[in-house]
C-alpha positions as semicolon CSV with decimal commas, in nm:
position;residue;x (nm);y (nm);z (nm)
1;X;0,000;0,000;0,000
2;X;0,141;0,337;-0,105
3;X;0,204;0,576;0,177
4;X;0,004;0,900;0,172
5;X;0,181;1,233;0,174
6;X;0,215;1,402;0,511
7;X;0,223;1,776;0,577
8;X;0,389;1,803;0,918
9;X;0,302;2,082;1,161
10;X;0,590;2,220;1,366
11;X;0,535;2,182;1,740
12;X;0,749;2,171;2,052
13;X;0,644;1,902;2,296
14;X;0,733;1,949;2,659
15;X;1,049;1,776;2,771
16;X;0,957;1,414;2,839
17;X;0,953;1,317;3,207
18;X;1,227;1,088;3,332
19;X;0,975;0,805;3,354
20;X;0,973;0,788;2,972
21;X;1,333;0,665;2,977
22;X;1,281;0,393;3,235
23;X;1,199;0,041;3,129
24;X;1,048;-0,087;3,450
25;X;0,736;0,017;3,634
26;X;0,736;0,223;3,950
27;X;0,550;-0,078;4,091
28;X;0,646;-0,441;4,017
29;X;0,443;-0,593;3,736
30;X;0,277;-0,911;3,870
31;X;0,320;-1,238;3,679
32;X;0,139;-1,220;3,346
33;X;-0,049;-1,504;3,176
34;X;-0,122;-1,510;2,804
35;X;-0,436;-1,654;2,647
36;X;-0,428;-1,731;2,277
37;X;-0,695;-1,599;2,044
38;X;-0,763;-1,744;1,696
39;X;-0,614;-1,455;1,503
40;X;-0,400;-1,144;1,511
41;X;-0,425;-0,814;1,695
42;X;-0,675;-0,832;1,985
43;X;-0,664;-0,452;2,018
44;X;-0,908;-0,400;2,307
45;X;-1,062;-0,609;2,583
46;X;-1,406;-0,584;2,746
47;X;-1,558;-0,796;3,021
48;X;-1,929;-0,879;3,052
49;X;-2,135;-0,940;3,366
50;X;-2,043;-1,309;3,359
51;X;-1,672;-1,226;3,353
52;X;-1,627;-1,332;2,990
53;X;-1,369;-1,143;2,783
54;X;-1,444;-0,996;2,441
55;X;-1,196;-0,869;2,184
56;X;-1,177;-0,789;1,813
57;X;-0,922;-0,923;1,565
58;X;-0,755;-0,773;1,261
59;X;-0,962;-0,984;1,020
60;X;-1,293;-0,848;1,154
61;X;-1,389;-1,131;1,389
62;X;-1,515;-1,065;1,740
63;X;-1,407;-1,328;1,992
64;X;-1,535;-1,424;2,337
65;X;-1,328;-1,613;2,596
66;X;-1,443;-1,775;2,918
67;X;-1,376;-1,592;3,245
68;X;-1,054;-1,789;3,289
69;X;-0,933;-1,698;2,939
70;X;-1,005;-2,037;2,784
71;X;-1,239;-2,152;2,508
72;X;-1,206;-1,867;2,260
73;X;-1,502;-1,862;2,022
74;X;-1,600;-1,633;1,737
75;X;-1,930;-1,457;1,811
76;X;-1,955;-1,224;1,510
77;X;-1,771;-1,091;1,205
78;X;-1,789;-0,720;1,126
79;X;-1,619;-0,736;0,788
80;X;-1,394;-0,450;0,898
81;X;-1,137;-0,391;1,170
82;X;-1,284;-0,380;1,523
83;X;-1,086;-0,170;1,769
84;X;-1,255;-0,049;2,090
85;X;-1,510;-0,286;2,246
86;X;-1,756;-0,197;2,524
87;X;-2,035;-0,394;2,691
88;X;-2,363;-0,204;2,722
89;X;-2,616;-0,252;3,008
90;X;-2,806;-0,511;2,799
91;X;-2,496;-0,724;2,747
92;X;-2,452;-0,626;2,385
93;X;-2,121;-0,505;2,249
94;X;-2,058;-0,152;2,128
95;X;-1,778;-0,183;1,876
96;X;-1,566;0,088;1,717
97;X;-1,476;-0,051;1,378
98;X;-1,205;0,142;1,196
99;X;-1,355;0,052;0,858
100;X;-1,728;0,035;0,926
101;X;-1,795;0,288;1,203
102;X;-1,981;0,257;1,533
103;X;-2,159;-0,078;1,566
104;X;-2,377;-0,263;1,815
105;X;-2,331;-0,639;1,822
106;X;-2,533;-0,913;1,991
107;X;-2,267;-1,169;2,088
108;X;-2,529;-1,441;2,139
109;X;-2,681;-1,417;1,789
110;X;-2,407;-1,245;1,590
111;X;-2,645;-0,970;1,479
112;X;-2,474;-0,642;1,389
113;X;-2,651;-0,306;1,384
114;X;-2,480;0,005;1,254
115;X;-2,521;0,307;1,481
116;X;-2,302;0,546;1,280
117;X;-2,161;0,424;0,950
118;X;-1,813;0,526;0,841
119;X;-1,843;0,819;0,603
120;X;-2,156;0,957;0,773
121;X;-2,135;1,337;0,809
122;X;-2,109;1,436;1,175
123;X;-2,064;1,804;1,252
124;X;-1,774;1,941;1,049
125;X;-1,666;1,616;0,881
126;X;-1,760;1,254;0,804
127;X;-1,676;0,976;1,046
128;X;-1,345;0,833;0,926
129;X;-1,156;0,635;1,192
130;X;-1,381;0,518;1,475
131;X;-1,150;0,404;1,753
132;X;-1,276;0,377;2,113
133;X;-1,595;0,442;2,310
134;X;-1,765;0,471;2,649
135;X;-2,132;0,397;2,715
136;X;-2,317;0,643;2,940
137;X;-2,596;0,563;3,182
138;X;-2,855;0,715;2,949
139;X;-2,752;0,479;2,669
140;X;-2,560;0,738;2,470
141;X;-2,218;0,647;2,335
142;X;-1,918;0,877;2,348
143;X;-1,660;0,777;2,087
144;X;-1,343;0,896;1,917
145;X;-1,280;0,966;1,550
146;X;-0,901;0,953;1,545
147;X;-0,808;1,131;1,224
148;X;-0,958;1,301;0,921
149;X;-0,629;1,259;0,737
150;X;-0,532;0,894;0,760
151;X;-0,680;0,547;0,780
152;X;-0,577;0,299;1,050
153;X;-0,307;0,144;0,832
154;X;-0,123;0,477;0,841
155;X;-0,169;0,572;1,206
156;X;0,201;0,656;1,232
157;X;0,149;0,924;0,967
158;X;-0,094;1,107;1,192
159;X;0,154;1,110;1,479
160;X;0,431;1,239;1,252
161;X;0,214;1,505;1,091
162;X;0,057;1,633;1,416
163;X;-0,218;1,818;1,230
164;X;-0,481;1,759;1,501
165;X;-0,785;1,643;1,305
166;X;-0,920;1,398;1,563
167;X;-1,260;1,442;1,729
168;X;-1,479;1,332;2,019
169;X;-1,835;1,247;1,913
170;X;-2,155;1,144;2,091
171;X;-2,427;0,914;1,959
172;X;-2,770;0,954;2,121
173;X;-3,030;0,677;2,157
174;X;-3,268;0,871;1,933
175;X;-3,017;0,819;1,652
176;X;-2,856;1,159;1,613
177;X;-2,482;1,212;1,656
178;X;-2,308;1,530;1,765
179;X;-1,954;1,660;1,745
180;X;-1,828;1,745;2,094
181;X;-1,456;1,825;2,058
182;X;-1,238;1,889;1,753
183;X;-0,868;1,956;1,694
184;X;-0,754;1,647;1,886
185;X;-0,420;1,481;1,812
186;X;-0,511;1,123;1,722
187;X;-0,817;1,095;1,946
188;X;-0,808;0,751;2,101
189;X;-0,935;0,607;2,432
190;X;-1,258;0,742;2,583
191;X;-1,389;0,709;2,939
192;X;-1,654;0,869;3,160
193;X;-1,614;0,979;3,521
194;X;-1,768;0,742;3,773
195;X;-2,037;1,002;3,848
196;X;-2,077;1,108;3,487
197;X;-1,947;1,457;3,559
198;X;-1,691;1,454;3,276
199;X;-1,570;1,261;2,974
200;X;-1,201;1,199;2,901
201;X;-1,038;1,135;2,564
202;X;-0,676;1,030;2,512
203;X;-0,478;1,233;2,261
204;X;-0,215;0,982;2,160
205;X;-0,021;1,231;1,948
206;X;-0,003;1,496;2,222
207;X;0,074;1,270;2,523
208;X;-0,230;1,389;2,721
209;X;-0,579;1,314;2,848
210;X;-0,828;1,588;2,761
211;X;-1,138;1,629;2,972
212;X;-1,473;1,792;2,899
213;X;-1,695;1,868;3,197
214;X;-2,056;1,750;3,162
215;X;-2,208;1,849;3,496
216;X;-2,154;2,087;3,786
217;X;-2,022;2,442;3,792
218;X;-1,762;2,369;3,521
219;X;-2,008;2,228;3,268
220;X;-1,880;2,283;2,915
221;X;-1,522;2,359;3,019
222;X;-1,229;2,169;2,869
223;X;-0,906;2,098;3,056
224;X;-0,643;1,826;3,095
225;X;-0,676;1,541;3,340
226;X;-0,313;1,453;3,264
227;X;-0,053;1,594;3,028
228;X;0,308;1,545;2,928
229;X;0,263;1,173;2,978
230;X;0,575;0,953;2,947
231;X;0,414;0,733;2,680
232;X;0,164;0,728;2,396
233;X;-0,175;0,680;2,568
234;X;-0,413;0,444;2,390
235;X;-0,743;0,298;2,514
236;X;-0,893;0,401;2,847
237;X;-1,122;0,219;3,091
238;X;-1,282;0,320;3,421
239;X;-1,296;0,055;3,695
240;X;-1,546;0,003;3,975
241;X;-1,328;0,198;4,219
242;X;-1,332;0,504;3,993
243;X;-0,973;0,461;3,874
244;X;-0,894;0,540;3,513
245;X;-0,676;0,275;3,350
246;X;-0,455;0,382;3,060
247;X;-0,303;0,150;2,803
248;X;0,044;0,300;2,754
249;X;0,116;0,181;2,402
250;X;0,485;0,267;2,395
251;X;0,727;0,502;2,571
252;X;0,781;0,835;2,402
253;X;1,037;0,838;2,124
254;X;1,310;1,092;2,202
255;X;1,401;1,135;1,834
256;X;1,039;1,200;1,737
257;X;1,007;1,462;2,011
258;X;1,328;1,626;1,890
259;X;1,243;1,646;1,518
260;X;0,889;1,771;1,587
261;X;1,032;2,121;1,630
262;X;1,246;2,103;1,316
263;X;1,156;2,186;0,957
264;X;0,868;1,968;0,827
265;X;1,100;1,822;0,563
266;X;1,273;1,619;0,835
267;X;0,956;1,433;0,930
268;X;0,870;1,382;0,564
269;X;1,209;1,215;0,530
270;X;1,139;0,995;0,833
271;X;0,804;0,895;0,683
272;X;0,978;0,804;0,355
273;X;1,218;0,559;0,522
274;X;1,175;0,187;0,449
275;X;0,963;-0,001;0,704
276;X;1,260;-0,158;0,887
277;X;1,394;0,192;0,956
278;X;1,063;0,344;1,065
279;X;1,015;0,429;1,435
280;X;0,865;0,129;1,614
281;X;0,685;0,074;1,943
282;X;0,912;-0,050;2,220
283;X;0,904;-0,413;2,328
284;X;0,727;-0,347;2,655
285;X;0,390;-0,387;2,828
286;X;0,281;-0,085;3,030
287;X;-0,035;0,036;3,205
288;X;-0,110;0,310;3,452
289;X;-0,416;0,390;3,663
290;X;-0,509;0,742;3,775
291;X;-0,753;0,860;4,038
292;X;-1,011;1,135;3,986
293;X;-0,747;1,403;4,054
294;X;-0,508;1,261;3,796
295;X;-0,270;1,110;4,053
296;X;-0,099;0,783;3,960
297;X;-0,223;0,491;4,168
298;X;-0,071;0,208;3,967
299;X;0,229;0,218;3,735
300;X;0,308;-0,128;3,600
301;X;0,556;-0,206;3,324
302;X;0,762;-0,505;3,222
303;X;0,905;-0,693;2,926
304;X;0,679;-0,993;2,860
305;X;0,791;-1,259;2,611
306;X;0,532;-1,281;2,336
307;X;0,334;-0,973;2,435
308;X;0,396;-0,601;2,389
309;X;0,236;-0,269;2,289
310;X;-0,063;-0,264;2,522
311;X;-0,353;-0,093;2,344
312;X;-0,641;-0,210;2,564
313;X;-0,676;-0,249;2,940
314;X;-0,967;-0,350;3,160
315;X;-0,985;-0,423;3,531
316;X;-1,248;-0,675;3,639
317;X;-1,251;-0,750;4,009
318;X;-0,898;-0,844;4,109
319;X;-0,782;-0,913;3,753
320;X;-0,645;-0,676;3,491
321;X;-0,687;-0,779;3,127
322;X;-0,473;-0,645;2,841
323;X;-0,514;-0,627;2,464
324;X;-0,256;-0,548;2,199
325;X;-0,252;-0,430;1,839
326;X;0,012;-0,697;1,778
327;X;0,041;-1,067;1,848
328;X;-0,214;-1,342;1,896
329;X;-0,303;-1,332;2,264
330;X;-0,470;-1,130;2,536
331;X;-0,297;-1,109;2,873
332;X;-0,402;-1,097;3,236
333;X;-0,245;-1,042;3,575
334;X;-0,369;-1,017;3,932
335;X;-0,419;-0,665;4,063
336;X;-0,142;-0,574;4,308
337;X;-0,269;-0,564;4,663
338;X;-0,160;-0,207;4,740
339;X;-0,194;0,101;4,522
340;X;0,006;0,414;4,585
């Protein structure tokens, strides 16, 4: 596939924190177990009320595993590329499909309903790259549209260009969809506050979590729950204790940070390099969990043979499940007994 042209925007990221250069977590990563799935790239993980794990594969299949990670079975095929997966109050799956748009899937029958098709005009632009979602108590779905410039196959191009065409959208149960935030740098993971007072979206290309207030005296305001993160944040998930779990896809790349402030021709040259010379995610598995004030409660990172680039994270009870854009397995580990 030919690479699209990029038109880089000059920007000067903050100096990366020291944590970006460390290869071990502040807290010890517990032993990790891998559970094979029948395909490649289980990007996200979601857990239903019975403790079963759901994930989507690169070939469009949606897979369900038993609560212990065994017995993987295909429950539906989207015909696209499922990324973010959520379980709604009725036990159905809300799926962000990079090719098809925002879907609702019945995992017991395989029925697929399209909520917002890719290419549907929403606000200032059509839906292009549906990535991750959060389901609100009223049944509405908050979801990210990562880029108006590039398809999923060229996600690196969006990070290199830094043109900020990502968006946060909201689908309502009556069928209409609204544009909530624009100008986001590869909009990715989405999560709601435990009390519904705000929504958070990860800006992978800007190393931050952007928050929009939905209730209270700050309604309508936009601020940062966390910024100058030490890694590229990917999917987000809120747990039952109100902690926000972040899939830290890869540590920040010092060279990428450096050339971002240089003439755009430098990043065009980087983009033109052969694949083996392109910047690559580090061989590491990393997640963090923040409290409502943005303080780190868990910081877990390790090198795990056969598993790296965490793009999905979900805590269920005393277990944390992980998904990855690469490989053929989901992972799990027991929650450490003490958070900071």
